[in-house]
Coordinates of C-alpha atoms in Angstrom, one line a residue:
Chain A
M741 CA -17.6 -15.5 -32.5
S742 CA -20.8 -13.6 -33.7
T743 CA -21.0 -11.0 -31.6
R744 CA -25.0 -12.7 -30.4
S745 CA -23.3 -15.2 -28.7
A746 CA -20.6 -12.7 -27.8
V747 CA -23.6 -11.8 -25.6
L748 CA -25.1 -15.2 -24.5
R749 CA -21.8 -16.7 -23.8
P750 CA -20.7 -15.4 -20.8
V751 CA -24.2 -15.2 -19.3
L752 CA -24.7 -18.4 -19.7
V753 CA -21.6 -20.1 -18.2
A754 CA -22.3 -17.7 -15.2
A755 CA -25.9 -19.3 -14.5
I756 CA -24.7 -22.6 -15.1
V757 CA -21.6 -21.8 -13.0
V758 CA -24.2 -20.1 -10.5
V759 CA -26.5 -23.3 -10.6
A760 CA -24.0 -25.5 -10.0
L761 CA -22.5 -23.8 -7.1
A762 CA -25.5 -23.8 -5.2
F763 CA -26.6 -27.4 -5.4
A764 CA -22.7 -27.7 -4.6
G765 CA -23.1 -25.7 -1.1
M766 CA -26.1 -28.1 0.3
A767 CA -22.9 -30.2 0.6
L768 CA -20.2 -28.5 1.5
P769 CA -19.5 -27.9 5.4
K770 CA -20.5 -24.3 7.5
W771 CA -17.1 -22.5 8.2
F772 CA -16.5 -23.9 3.7
L773 CA -19.1 -21.7 3.0
F774 CA -18.7 -18.7 5.2
L775 CA -15.1 -18.6 3.5
A776 CA -16.1 -18.8 0.4
T777 CA -18.8 -15.9 1.5
M778 CA -16.0 -13.9 2.2
A779 CA -13.5 -15.0 -0.4
I780 CA -16.3 -13.7 -2.9
A781 CA -17.1 -10.4 -1.0
H782 CA -13.0 -9.8 -1.7
A783 CA -13.5 -10.9 -5.2
T784 CA -15.5 -8.9 -5.9
V785 CA -13.6 -5.6 -5.0
A786 CA -10.6 -7.1 -6.9
L787 CA -12.8 -7.6 -9.7
G788 CA -13.7 -3.8 -9.6
L789 CA -9.7 -3.3 -9.3
I790 CA -9.1 -5.2 -12.8
F791 CA -11.7 -2.6 -14.2
M792 CA -8.8 0.1 -13.5
M793 CA -5.5 -2.2 -14.2
R794 CA -6.9 -2.9 -17.6
G795 CA -6.3 0.7 -18.0
G796 CA -3.0 0.6 -16.3
L797 CA -4.4 2.1 -13.3
V798 CA -3.8 0.3 -10.1
S799 CA -5.3 2.0 -6.8
F800 CA -3.9 1.1 -3.2
G801 CA -7.3 2.5 -1.8
Q802 CA -9.7 0.4 -2.9
G803 CA -10.2 0.0 0.6
L804 CA -12.4 3.1 0.7
P805 CA -15.5 2.0 -1.3
F806 CA -15.4 -1.4 0.5
C807 CA -15.3 0.7 3.5
L808 CA -18.1 2.8 2.8
G809 CA -20.4 -0.4 1.2
A810 CA -19.5 -2.0 4.2
Y811 CA -21.0 1.0 6.8
A812 CA -23.7 1.8 4.1
A813 CA -24.8 -1.7 4.8
G814 CA -24.9 -0.9 8.3
L815 CA -26.0 2.0 8.8
G816 CA -28.8 1.2 6.3
G817 CA -30.8 -1.2 8.5
P818 CA -30.7 1.6 11.7
W819 CA -30.7 4.9 9.1
L820 CA -32.7 4.2 6.7
G821 CA -35.3 1.1 7.7
L822 CA -34.0 -1.1 5.0
T823 CA -33.6 -5.1 6.3
D824 CA -33.1 -6.9 2.9
A825 CA -29.8 -8.1 2.0
V826 CA -30.0 -7.6 -1.6
L827 CA -31.3 -3.9 -0.7
L828 CA -28.3 -3.0 1.2
L829 CA -25.9 -4.1 -1.5
L830 CA -27.4 -2.2 -3.5
L831 CA -27.1 0.3 -1.0
G832 CA -23.4 -0.1 -0.6
G833 CA -22.8 -0.4 -4.3
L834 CA -24.5 3.1 -4.9
T835 CA -22.8 5.0 -2.5
A836 CA -19.5 3.7 -3.3
G837 CA -20.5 3.9 -6.9
A838 CA -21.2 7.7 -5.6
V839 CA -18.3 8.9 -3.9
A840 CA -16.6 7.6 -6.1
A841 CA -18.2 9.7 -9.3
V842 CA -17.5 12.6 -6.9
F843 CA -13.7 11.6 -7.1
G844 CA -13.7 10.3 -10.4
S845 CA -13.4 12.9 -12.5
L846 CA -10.2 14.4 -10.5
L847 CA -8.2 11.3 -10.5
A848 CA -8.8 10.6 -13.7
R849 CA -5.9 12.9 -14.9
Y850 CA -3.6 10.5 -12.9
R851 CA -1.2 7.6 -13.7
G852 CA 1.0 4.8 -11.9
I853 CA 2.5 5.6 -8.5
F854 CA 0.6 9.2 -8.2
F855 CA -2.9 7.5 -8.7
A856 CA -1.9 4.9 -6.5
M857 CA -0.5 7.0 -3.6
L858 CA -3.6 9.4 -3.8
T859 CA -6.1 6.9 -3.7
L860 CA -4.4 5.3 -0.6
S861 CA -4.0 9.1 0.9
L862 CA -8.3 9.2 0.3
S863 CA -8.9 5.9 2.0
M864 CA -6.5 6.6 4.6
V865 CA -8.2 9.9 5.3
L866 CA -11.7 8.3 5.5
Y867 CA -9.9 5.5 7.9
G868 CA -9.1 8.8 10.4
L869 CA -12.9 10.2 9.8
L870 CA -14.2 6.5 11.2
V871 CA -11.9 6.1 13.9
K872 CA -12.6 9.7 15.2
A873 CA -16.6 8.9 14.7
T874 CA -17.7 7.3 17.9
A875 CA -21.4 8.6 16.9
I876 CA -21.1 5.5 14.6
G877 CA -18.9 3.3 16.8
G878 CA -15.2 4.6 16.5
S879 CA -12.5 2.3 16.4
D880 CA -14.6 -0.4 17.6
G881 CA -16.9 0.0 14.8
L882 CA -21.1 -1.4 15.0
N883 CA -22.8 -4.7 14.3
L884 CA -25.4 -5.5 11.8
A885 CA -28.1 -7.2 12.5
R886 CA -28.7 -10.3 10.2
P887 CA -31.0 -9.1 7.2
S888 CA -33.5 -10.9 5.4
I889 CA -32.6 -11.8 1.9
L890 CA -35.8 -11.1 0.0
G891 CA -37.9 -11.2 2.1
Y892 CA -36.7 -14.8 3.4
V893 CA -36.0 -14.5 7.1
P894 CA -33.2 -17.1 7.7
T895 CA -32.7 -19.1 11.0
T896 CA -29.1 -19.3 12.6
E897 CA -28.9 -23.0 11.0
T898 CA -29.7 -22.1 7.2
A899 CA -28.1 -18.4 7.7
D900 CA -24.6 -19.7 6.3
Y901 CA -26.2 -21.6 3.1
A902 CA -28.5 -18.4 2.5
L903 CA -26.0 -15.6 2.5
Y904 CA -23.7 -18.3 0.5
L905 CA -26.2 -18.5 -2.4
L906 CA -26.4 -14.5 -2.1
A907 CA -23.2 -14.4 -2.6
V908 CA -23.1 -16.9 -5.4
A909 CA -25.6 -15.3 -7.0
T910 CA -24.4 -11.4 -6.9
A911 CA -20.8 -12.8 -8.2
G912 CA -22.4 -14.4 -11.5
V913 CA -23.7 -11.1 -12.2
L914 CA -21.2 -9.0 -11.5
S915 CA -19.1 -11.8 -13.4
A916 CA -21.0 -11.5 -16.0
I917 CA -21.3 -8.1 -16.4
A918 CA -17.8 -8.2 -16.3
A919 CA -16.8 -10.1 -19.2
L920 CA -19.0 -8.6 -21.1
H921 CA -17.5 -5.3 -20.6
F922 CA -14.2 -6.5 -21.1
N923 CA -14.9 -7.8 -24.7
S924 CA -17.1 -4.4 -25.6
V925 CA -15.5 -1.6 -27.2
R926 CA -14.8 0.1 -24.1
G927 CA -13.4 -2.5 -22.4
L928 CA -11.1 -3.3 -25.1
M929 CA -10.1 0.7 -25.3
S930 CA -8.8 0.5 -21.7
L931 CA -6.5 -2.2 -23.2
A932 CA -5.3 0.3 -25.4
V933 CA -4.8 2.8 -22.9
K934 CA -2.5 0.9 -21.1
E935 CA -0.5 0.0 -24.6
N936 CA -0.7 3.7 -25.1
E937 CA -2.9 6.5 -24.1
L938 CA -1.5 9.1 -26.7
R939 CA -2.2 7.0 -29.5
V940 CA -6.1 6.5 -27.9
E941 CA -6.3 10.5 -27.5
Y942 CA -5.3 11.3 -31.4
M943 CA -8.2 8.4 -32.8
G944 CA -10.8 10.6 -30.8
A945 CA -11.0 8.7 -27.5
S946 CA -11.5 10.5 -24.2
V947 CA -9.2 8.8 -21.9
R948 CA -10.4 10.6 -19.6
S949 CA -14.0 9.6 -19.4
L950 CA -12.9 6.1 -20.1
M951 CA -10.6 6.3 -16.5
A952 CA -13.7 8.2 -15.1
V953 CA -15.8 5.6 -16.1
N954 CA -13.9 2.3 -15.1
F955 CA -13.0 3.9 -11.5
I956 CA -16.6 4.3 -11.0
I957 CA -17.4 0.9 -11.9
A958 CA -14.6 -0.2 -9.5
G959 CA -16.4 2.0 -6.8
V960 CA -19.8 0.2 -7.6
Y961 CA -18.0 -2.8 -7.2
G962 CA -16.3 -2.6 -4.5
G963 CA -19.1 -1.2 -2.3
I964 CA -21.0 -4.2 -3.0
G965 CA -18.3 -6.3 -2.4
G966 CA -18.0 -4.6 1.1
A967 CA -21.9 -4.8 1.8
L968 CA -21.4 -8.2 1.6
A969 CA -18.2 -8.7 3.4
A970 CA -20.3 -6.6 6.7
I971 CA -23.3 -8.6 6.4
A972 CA -21.4 -12.3 6.3
L973 CA -19.2 -11.4 8.9
G974 CA -22.2 -8.9 11.2
H975 CA -19.3 -6.3 12.3
I976 CA -17.8 -3.6 10.6
E977 CA -14.7 -1.6 11.5
P978 CA -12.8 1.0 10.3
T979 CA -9.9 -0.9 9.3
F980 CA -12.1 -1.8 6.2
S981 CA -10.3 1.5 5.0
Y982 CA -7.0 1.0 5.8
W983 CA -4.0 0.6 4.0
T984 CA -3.1 -3.3 4.6
T985 CA -7.0 -3.7 3.3
S986 CA -6.2 -2.1 0.0
G987 CA -3.0 -3.8 -0.2
E988 CA -4.6 -7.1 0.1
M989 CA -7.1 -6.5 -2.8
V990 CA -4.3 -5.5 -4.9
F991 CA -2.1 -8.5 -4.0
L992 CA -5.6 -10.7 -5.3
A993 CA -5.6 -9.1 -8.3
I994 CA -2.5 -9.4 -9.1
L995 CA -2.5 -13.1 -7.7
A996 CA -5.7 -13.8 -9.9
G997 CA -4.1 -11.5 -13.6
Q998 CA -6.3 -9.7 -15.6
H999 CA -7.3 -12.0 -18.7
S1000 CA -10.4 -14.2 -16.5
V1001 CA -12.7 -13.5 -14.8
V1002 CA -13.2 -16.7 -13.6
A1003 CA -9.6 -16.7 -11.5
V1004 CA -10.0 -13.7 -9.4
F1005 CA -12.9 -15.7 -7.8
L1006 CA -10.5 -18.9 -7.3
A1007 CA -7.5 -17.0 -6.6
S1008 CA -9.3 -15.4 -4.0
L1009 CA -10.7 -18.8 -2.5
I1010 CA -7.0 -19.9 -2.7
L1011 CA -5.6 -16.9 -0.6
E1012 CA -8.8 -17.0 2.2
L1013 CA -7.8 -20.9 2.9
V1014 CA -4.1 -19.9 2.6
R1015 CA -4.5 -17.5 5.5
S1016 CA -7.2 -19.4 7.7
F1017 CA -4.9 -22.6 7.3
A1018 CA -2.0 -20.8 7.4
N1019 CA -3.1 -18.9 11.1
L1020 CA -4.3 -22.6 12.1
Y1021 CA -0.9 -24.3 11.7
F1022 CA 1.5 -21.1 11.4
P1023 CA 0.0 -18.3 13.6
E1024 CA 3.6 -16.5 14.0
T1025 CA 4.3 -16.4 10.1
W1026 CA 1.9 -16.7 8.4
Q1027 CA 2.6 -13.3 6.4
L1028 CA 6.0 -15.1 5.5
A1029 CA 4.2 -17.1 3.7
L1030 CA 1.9 -14.9 1.8
G1031 CA 4.4 -12.5 1.0
A1032 CA 6.5 -15.9 -0.2
F1033 CA 3.7 -17.0 -2.7
L1034 CA 3.5 -13.3 -4.2
L1035 CA 6.7 -13.3 -5.0
V1036 CA 6.4 -16.4 -6.4
V1037 CA 3.9 -15.3 -8.0
I1038 CA 4.7 -12.0 -9.7
L1039 CA 8.2 -14.1 -10.8
F1040 CA 6.5 -17.3 -12.6
L1041 CA 3.6 -15.9 -13.1
P1042 CA 3.0 -12.6 -14.3
R1043 CA 0.0 -12.3 -15.6
G1044 CA -1.8 -14.0 -13.2
L1045 CA -3.5 -17.1 -12.4
G1046 CA -5.7 -16.6 -15.3
S1047 CA -2.2 -17.3 -17.8
L1048 CA -2.2 -20.9 -16.7
W1049 CA -5.5 -21.2 -18.6
H1050 CA -6.3 -18.2 -20.5
R1051 CA -4.8 -17.8 -23.9
G1052 CA -7.0 -15.6 -25.3
H1053 CA -5.0 -12.1 -25.5
K1054 CA -1.0 -13.0 -26.2
P1055 CA 0.9 -10.0 -24.6
A1056 CA 2.5 -7.9 -26.8
A1057 CA 5.8 -7.5 -26.3
P1058 CA 7.2 -5.2 -24.5
A1059 CA 7.5 -2.0 -26.4
T1060 CA 10.2 -0.4 -24.9
D1061 CA 12.9 -2.0 -22.6
A1062 CA 12.8 -0.8 -18.8
T1063 CA 15.8 1.3 -19.0
T1064 CA 14.2 4.0 -21.8
E1065 CA 10.9 3.9 -20.0
T1066 CA 12.3 4.8 -16.6
G1067 CA 15.5 6.4 -17.2
R1068 CA 14.4 10.2 -17.5
Chain B
M284 CA 2.2 33.1 21.2
E285 CA 3.3 29.8 23.5
L286 CA 1.2 27.9 21.2
L287 CA 3.0 28.4 17.8
L288 CA 6.7 27.7 19.7
T289 CA 5.0 24.5 21.1
V290 CA 3.9 23.8 17.3
L291 CA 6.9 24.8 15.9
V292 CA 9.6 23.1 18.1
D293 CA 7.1 19.8 17.8
G294 CA 6.9 20.1 14.4
L295 CA 10.8 20.6 13.5
I296 CA 11.4 17.5 16.1
Y297 CA 8.6 15.4 13.9
A298 CA 10.3 16.4 10.5
A299 CA 13.5 15.8 11.8
W300 CA 12.9 11.8 12.4
L301 CA 10.9 11.5 9.0
F302 CA 13.3 12.9 7.1
I303 CA 16.0 10.7 7.7
V304 CA 13.8 8.2 6.7
A305 CA 12.3 9.5 3.8
L306 CA 15.6 10.6 2.5
G307 CA 16.3 6.6 2.2
L308 CA 13.1 6.4 0.4
T309 CA 13.9 8.5 -1.7
L310 CA 17.4 8.1 -2.6
V311 CA 16.4 4.2 -3.8
F312 CA 13.7 5.6 -5.4
G313 CA 15.7 7.7 -7.4
V314 CA 18.4 5.3 -8.4
L315 CA 16.8 2.2 -8.6
K316 CA 12.8 3.5 -9.3
I317 CA 11.4 1.1 -6.7
L318 CA 9.2 2.9 -4.0
N319 CA 9.9 0.8 -1.4
I320 CA 7.1 -0.4 1.5
A321 CA 9.3 -2.6 3.0
H322 CA 11.6 0.2 4.2
G323 CA 9.2 0.7 7.0
S324 CA 10.5 -2.8 8.3
F325 CA 14.0 -2.0 7.7
Y326 CA 13.4 0.8 10.2
A327 CA 11.9 -1.4 12.5
I328 CA 15.2 -3.3 12.0
G329 CA 17.0 -0.6 12.9
A330 CA 15.3 0.0 15.9
Y331 CA 15.2 -3.4 17.2
A332 CA 18.7 -4.4 16.5
A333 CA 19.5 -0.9 18.4
A334 CA 17.7 -1.5 21.7
S335 CA 18.9 -4.9 21.7
L336 CA 22.8 -3.8 21.1
V337 CA 22.6 -0.5 23.3
T338 CA 21.1 -3.1 26.1
W339 CA 24.3 -5.2 25.6
F340 CA 26.5 -2.6 25.8
T341 CA 25.2 -1.7 28.7
T342 CA 25.3 -4.9 30.7
I343 CA 28.6 -4.9 29.6
G344 CA 29.7 -1.6 31.6
L345 CA 30.5 0.7 29.4
A346 CA 29.5 3.9 29.7
P347 CA 26.1 5.0 29.0
E348 CA 28.0 7.8 26.0
W349 CA 28.4 4.4 24.2
S350 CA 25.1 3.7 23.0
L351 CA 25.4 6.4 21.1
V352 CA 27.9 4.5 19.2
A353 CA 25.9 1.3 19.3
M354 CA 23.0 2.8 17.9
L355 CA 25.4 3.8 15.0
L356 CA 26.9 0.4 14.8
A357 CA 23.2 -1.7 14.7
A358 CA 22.1 0.6 11.9
A359 CA 25.6 0.2 10.1
G360 CA 25.4 -3.5 10.1
V361 CA 21.5 -4.1 8.9
A362 CA 22.3 -2.0 5.7
A363 CA 25.7 -4.2 5.4
V364 CA 23.7 -7.6 6.0
L365 CA 20.2 -6.5 4.4
G366 CA 21.0 -4.2 1.4
P367 CA 23.4 -6.4 -0.9
L368 CA 21.1 -9.6 0.5
L369 CA 17.8 -8.4 -1.0
E370 CA 19.0 -6.0 -3.7
R371 CA 20.8 -9.0 -5.0
G372 CA 19.3 -11.7 -4.0
L373 CA 15.5 -10.3 -4.5
L374 CA 14.8 -7.1 -6.0
R375 CA 17.4 -7.6 -9.0
L376 CA 14.6 -10.4 -10.6
F377 CA 12.2 -7.9 -10.6
Y378 CA 13.9 -4.9 -12.6
G379 CA 12.1 -3.3 -15.2
R380 CA 8.6 -4.4 -14.4
D381 CA 6.0 -1.8 -13.6
E382 CA 6.0 0.5 -11.2
V383 CA 3.4 -0.5 -9.5
L384 CA 4.1 -4.1 -9.6
L385 CA 7.5 -3.0 -7.9
V386 CA 5.6 -1.7 -5.1
L387 CA 3.3 -4.9 -4.9
V388 CA 6.6 -6.5 -4.5
T389 CA 8.0 -4.6 -1.8
Y390 CA 5.1 -5.2 0.3
A391 CA 5.2 -8.7 -0.1
L392 CA 9.0 -8.4 1.1
F393 CA 7.4 -5.9 3.8
L394 CA 4.5 -8.7 4.9
M395 CA 7.9 -11.6 5.4
L396 CA 10.4 -8.9 7.2
E397 CA 7.1 -8.3 9.4
D398 CA 7.0 -11.6 10.4
G399 CA 11.3 -12.3 10.4
V400 CA 11.2 -9.8 12.8
K401 CA 8.8 -11.2 15.0
L402 CA 10.7 -14.6 15.1
I403 CA 13.7 -13.1 15.8
W404 CA 12.5 -10.5 18.9
G405 CA 9.2 -11.5 19.2
V406 CA 6.0 -9.1 20.3
D407 CA 7.2 -7.6 23.7
P408 CA 8.3 -4.1 23.4
Y409 CA 11.6 -3.2 24.3
Y410 CA 12.5 0.0 26.0
V411 CA 16.0 1.7 25.9
S412 CA 16.0 4.9 27.7
E413 CA 19.6 5.3 28.3
P414 CA 20.7 7.3 25.9
Y415 CA 17.1 9.9 25.9
S416 CA 18.9 11.5 29.3
L417 CA 22.4 11.8 27.3
F418 CA 21.9 15.5 26.4
G419 CA 20.0 16.9 29.3
N420 CA 17.1 19.6 29.0
V421 CA 16.6 22.1 26.9
E422 CA 14.7 25.2 28.7
M423 CA 12.6 27.9 26.0
G424 CA 10.5 30.3 27.8
P425 CA 7.8 28.1 29.9
L426 CA 8.4 24.9 27.5
F427 CA 10.8 22.1 28.8
Y428 CA 12.3 20.0 25.8
V429 CA 14.6 17.0 25.9
G430 CA 18.1 17.9 24.9
Y431 CA 18.0 14.2 23.0
D432 CA 15.3 15.6 20.6
F433 CA 17.5 18.4 19.0
A434 CA 20.3 16.3 18.5
L435 CA 18.1 14.2 16.2
M436 CA 17.4 17.7 14.2
G437 CA 21.0 17.9 14.3
L438 CA 21.6 14.3 13.0
A439 CA 18.4 14.9 9.9
V440 CA 20.2 18.2 9.0
I441 CA 24.0 16.0 8.7
C442 CA 22.0 13.2 6.6
G443 CA 20.6 15.2 4.2
L444 CA 23.6 17.4 3.5
G445 CA 26.0 14.0 3.8
V446 CA 23.9 12.8 0.8
W447 CA 23.6 15.8 -0.8
F448 CA 27.0 16.5 -1.3
G449 CA 28.0 13.1 -1.7
L450 CA 25.7 13.0 -5.1
N451 CA 26.5 16.1 -5.9
R452 CA 30.0 17.0 -5.3
T453 CA 32.3 14.2 -5.1
T454 CA 33.4 11.7 -8.2
L455 CA 31.1 8.7 -7.2
G456 CA 27.6 10.8 -7.0
K457 CA 28.6 12.0 -10.6
I458 CA 27.8 8.7 -11.5
V459 CA 25.0 7.9 -9.8
L460 CA 23.4 10.9 -11.3
A461 CA 24.5 9.2 -14.5
V462 CA 22.9 5.9 -13.4
I463 CA 20.0 8.1 -12.8
H464 CA 19.7 9.6 -16.0
N465 CA 20.6 6.9 -18.2
P466 CA 21.8 3.3 -17.6
E467 CA 22.2 2.0 -20.4
M468 CA 24.4 5.0 -21.8
S469 CA 26.3 5.0 -18.2
A470 CA 26.8 1.1 -18.4
S471 CA 28.0 1.6 -22.3
M472 CA 30.3 4.0 -21.2
G473 CA 32.1 1.7 -18.3
V474 CA 29.7 2.2 -15.4
N475 CA 29.4 -0.9 -13.4
V476 CA 25.7 0.1 -13.0
N477 CA 24.9 -3.6 -10.7
K478 CA 27.4 -1.7 -8.4
V479 CA 25.3 1.7 -8.1
Y480 CA 22.6 0.0 -7.6
V481 CA 23.8 -2.1 -4.5
L482 CA 25.1 0.6 -3.6
A483 CA 22.2 2.9 -3.4
F484 CA 19.9 0.7 -2.0
I485 CA 22.1 -0.1 0.8
C486 CA 22.5 3.5 1.5
G487 CA 18.4 3.3 1.7
V488 CA 19.0 1.2 4.1
F489 CA 21.3 2.4 6.2
L490 CA 18.9 6.1 6.3
A491 CA 16.2 3.5 7.4
A492 CA 17.7 1.7 10.5
L493 CA 19.4 4.9 11.5
G494 CA 15.9 6.9 12.1
G495 CA 14.7 3.7 13.6
A496 CA 18.0 3.3 15.7
F497 CA 18.1 6.8 17.0
T498 CA 14.3 6.6 17.3
A499 CA 14.4 3.7 19.7
P500 CA 14.9 5.8 22.9
Q501 CA 12.2 7.8 22.1
I502 CA 9.4 5.2 21.8
S503 CA 8.9 1.7 22.8
V504 CA 10.1 -0.5 19.9
Q505 CA 7.2 -3.0 19.4
P506 CA 6.0 -5.0 16.5
G507 CA 3.6 -2.2 14.1
I508 CA 5.7 0.5 14.1
S509 CA 6.7 0.0 10.4
V510 CA 3.4 0.4 9.3
G511 CA 3.1 3.9 10.7
V512 CA 6.4 5.4 9.2
I513 CA 6.2 3.6 6.2
I514 CA 2.8 5.4 5.1
L515 CA 4.0 8.9 6.4
S516 CA 7.6 8.5 4.7
F517 CA 5.5 7.8 1.4
A518 CA 3.7 11.0 2.3
V519 CA 7.1 13.0 2.7
V520 CA 8.6 12.1 -0.9
I521 CA 5.4 12.3 -2.8
I522 CA 4.3 15.6 -1.3
G523 CA 8.6 16.3 -1.8
G524 CA 8.7 14.8 -5.8
L525 CA 9.8 11.4 -6.0
G526 CA 13.6 11.3 -6.0
S527 CA 14.3 14.5 -4.4
I528 CA 16.5 15.6 -1.9
E529 CA 15.1 18.7 -1.3
G530 CA 11.7 17.9 -2.3
A531 CA 11.9 15.2 1.1
A532 CA 13.3 18.2 3.0
V533 CA 10.4 20.3 2.7
G534 CA 8.1 17.6 2.8
A535 CA 9.0 16.5 6.1
L536 CA 8.8 19.6 7.1
I537 CA 5.4 20.3 5.8
V538 CA 4.1 17.3 7.3
G539 CA 5.9 17.6 10.5
L540 CA 4.5 20.7 11.2
S541 CA 0.7 19.9 9.8
R542 CA 1.1 17.3 12.3
A543 CA 1.8 18.8 15.0
A544 CA -0.4 21.7 14.2
A545 CA -3.5 19.0 14.0
V546 CA -2.3 17.4 17.8
H547 CA -2.5 20.9 19.1
L548 CA -5.1 22.8 17.4
V549 CA -7.6 19.9 15.8
P550 CA -6.8 16.9 17.9
D551 CA -9.5 14.6 15.8
A552 CA -7.8 15.6 12.7
E553 CA -4.5 13.6 13.6
L554 CA -5.2 10.6 12.0
F555 CA -5.5 12.0 8.6
I556 CA -4.2 15.9 8.7
V557 CA -1.0 14.0 6.8
Y558 CA -3.3 12.3 4.2
L559 CA -5.3 15.4 4.1
V560 CA -2.7 17.5 3.3
M561 CA -1.0 15.0 0.5
A562 CA -4.0 14.7 -1.6
A563 CA -3.8 19.0 -1.2
V564 CA -0.5 19.1 -2.7
L565 CA -1.4 16.6 -5.6
V566 CA -4.5 17.9 -6.4
F567 CA -2.3 21.3 -7.7
R568 CA 1.1 19.4 -7.9
P569 CA 0.0 16.4 -9.6
E570 CA 4.0 15.1 -9.3
G571 CA 4.7 16.8 -5.8
L572 CA 6.8 19.8 -5.3
F573 CA 10.4 19.4 -6.9
V574 CA 10.0 17.7 -9.6
R575 CA 11.8 18.2 -13.2
A576 CA 9.2 18.4 -16.4
Q577 CA 9.0 15.5 -18.4
A578 CA 7.4 15.1 -21.9
R579 CA 5.0 12.6 -22.6
K580 CA 6.5 9.7 -24.0
I581 CA 4.9 8.7 -27.2

């Protein structure tokens, strides 16, 4: 594949899928449109996580950018007078990205469990702060007024579809960027870091800057996802930053696998459907079903749902067995 | 002065409770290399089992002293059933996978156990206050404490010393240490590594359930208690250094005291002081306080 088509292909595919989904949305029931919008919001956060996971890092605190984006979108109206959803999404992404940039350089030297725990603790600090911040609603959170979308003011009738269109378009843009990045030099270098970080450093690349940039991108994606979820729900709570929210994002990323962008959105939709139907029919045991589902996926599809159809990158044979890796 | 004493005693009581649970977590990580989110569920199940057994002991007319035995039996029972079942039936399938993936496996297990607990015990809270008054009251100047809280401190010390002596002064403990150091080499020397894994996991479940069982009289046992304890004990073992017993002790003290200090001095910070301390420790000691230096692997 020439370089030119490598750039064109993901953009074209994304554009076609977005248009197809936009038309499909007209025929879909309202409840499904809302569900799909939420699925896209969560998938956006998970897509950000995958930027990091390709470099071998798993954050258990992605609730932090998610929550920051949501609050930025919620406060953008009353504080800054922003009433357009597109601007609120941008604000959410930029806020979370800016905070990620502050912590990025600190976090770039952590790996494995310690990275996961440090990010987790940061998101829990935010949770604790928000619960106590009575000025912005405390543990009750706050409500969002329905924003306009590029100047169009949706009515109650059209709101779901309008928001769905916004979500699909956002997903299209972010997916194309992700697909382009994953095949770029930097994106591929992340995979090399996961294989062996010392070798990458010996070859002259800075692992720290690579990790920091991945972290910031993940922050921006998380913020946009949070803003989208906040706009769709019309309500924000500190629990956006609670560790179980972050756990769900990791869950989603693992379910999808790291090799296909489409899989992330599909996995998110499946999860959202499983959750709402399980909630409806087995309100007492839906966590049981979800947990079992996750175990089965990890056991039988260790590379995620995406590995069902994506054959691009064969996984390298495990370089070392578990005992030498962990037997310290 | 009085405030200082209050913070100190409250902190120690809190630390004792936390240490018992965190000890199990750090032991399981040390041997099996699993940071177990489901540990919080074992704690909750221990508390529920103890609540049921203590209530039963009371209804058949046994003296209140027997409730201590009931709590111990409940913890042992939980460990004997869940330990082998989960290690052999589930975790065994995932050994050798990425550490973080294993965290997610235990997260899935945690989700399932949460619902399992609700199915068995329902969502209504349980109260077992009988054992709480067994040890009378303790008077410290102007302050009153319940003797039971101090008895828990004793239990924490016994658990800590027990695990330490078990690992460092017995043959079995030395075998476990050998497995921690190098499972393959131990296996080739004739050690039954699988047995060591099961044993360590049972001990871990037992300590979590024990913490839950002996906390049951102090709290209302209800859904959600597992979530709170798991993140706190994660903080403890991360601060102390994963897999280190001394670390768990120091970590529990740091978390206990800083939380007590926050409760009495800056109540607004209570919710996140623990994470703030954990982040602060990690900034200066990226792998916790008590951890041996390791070479980077090429």
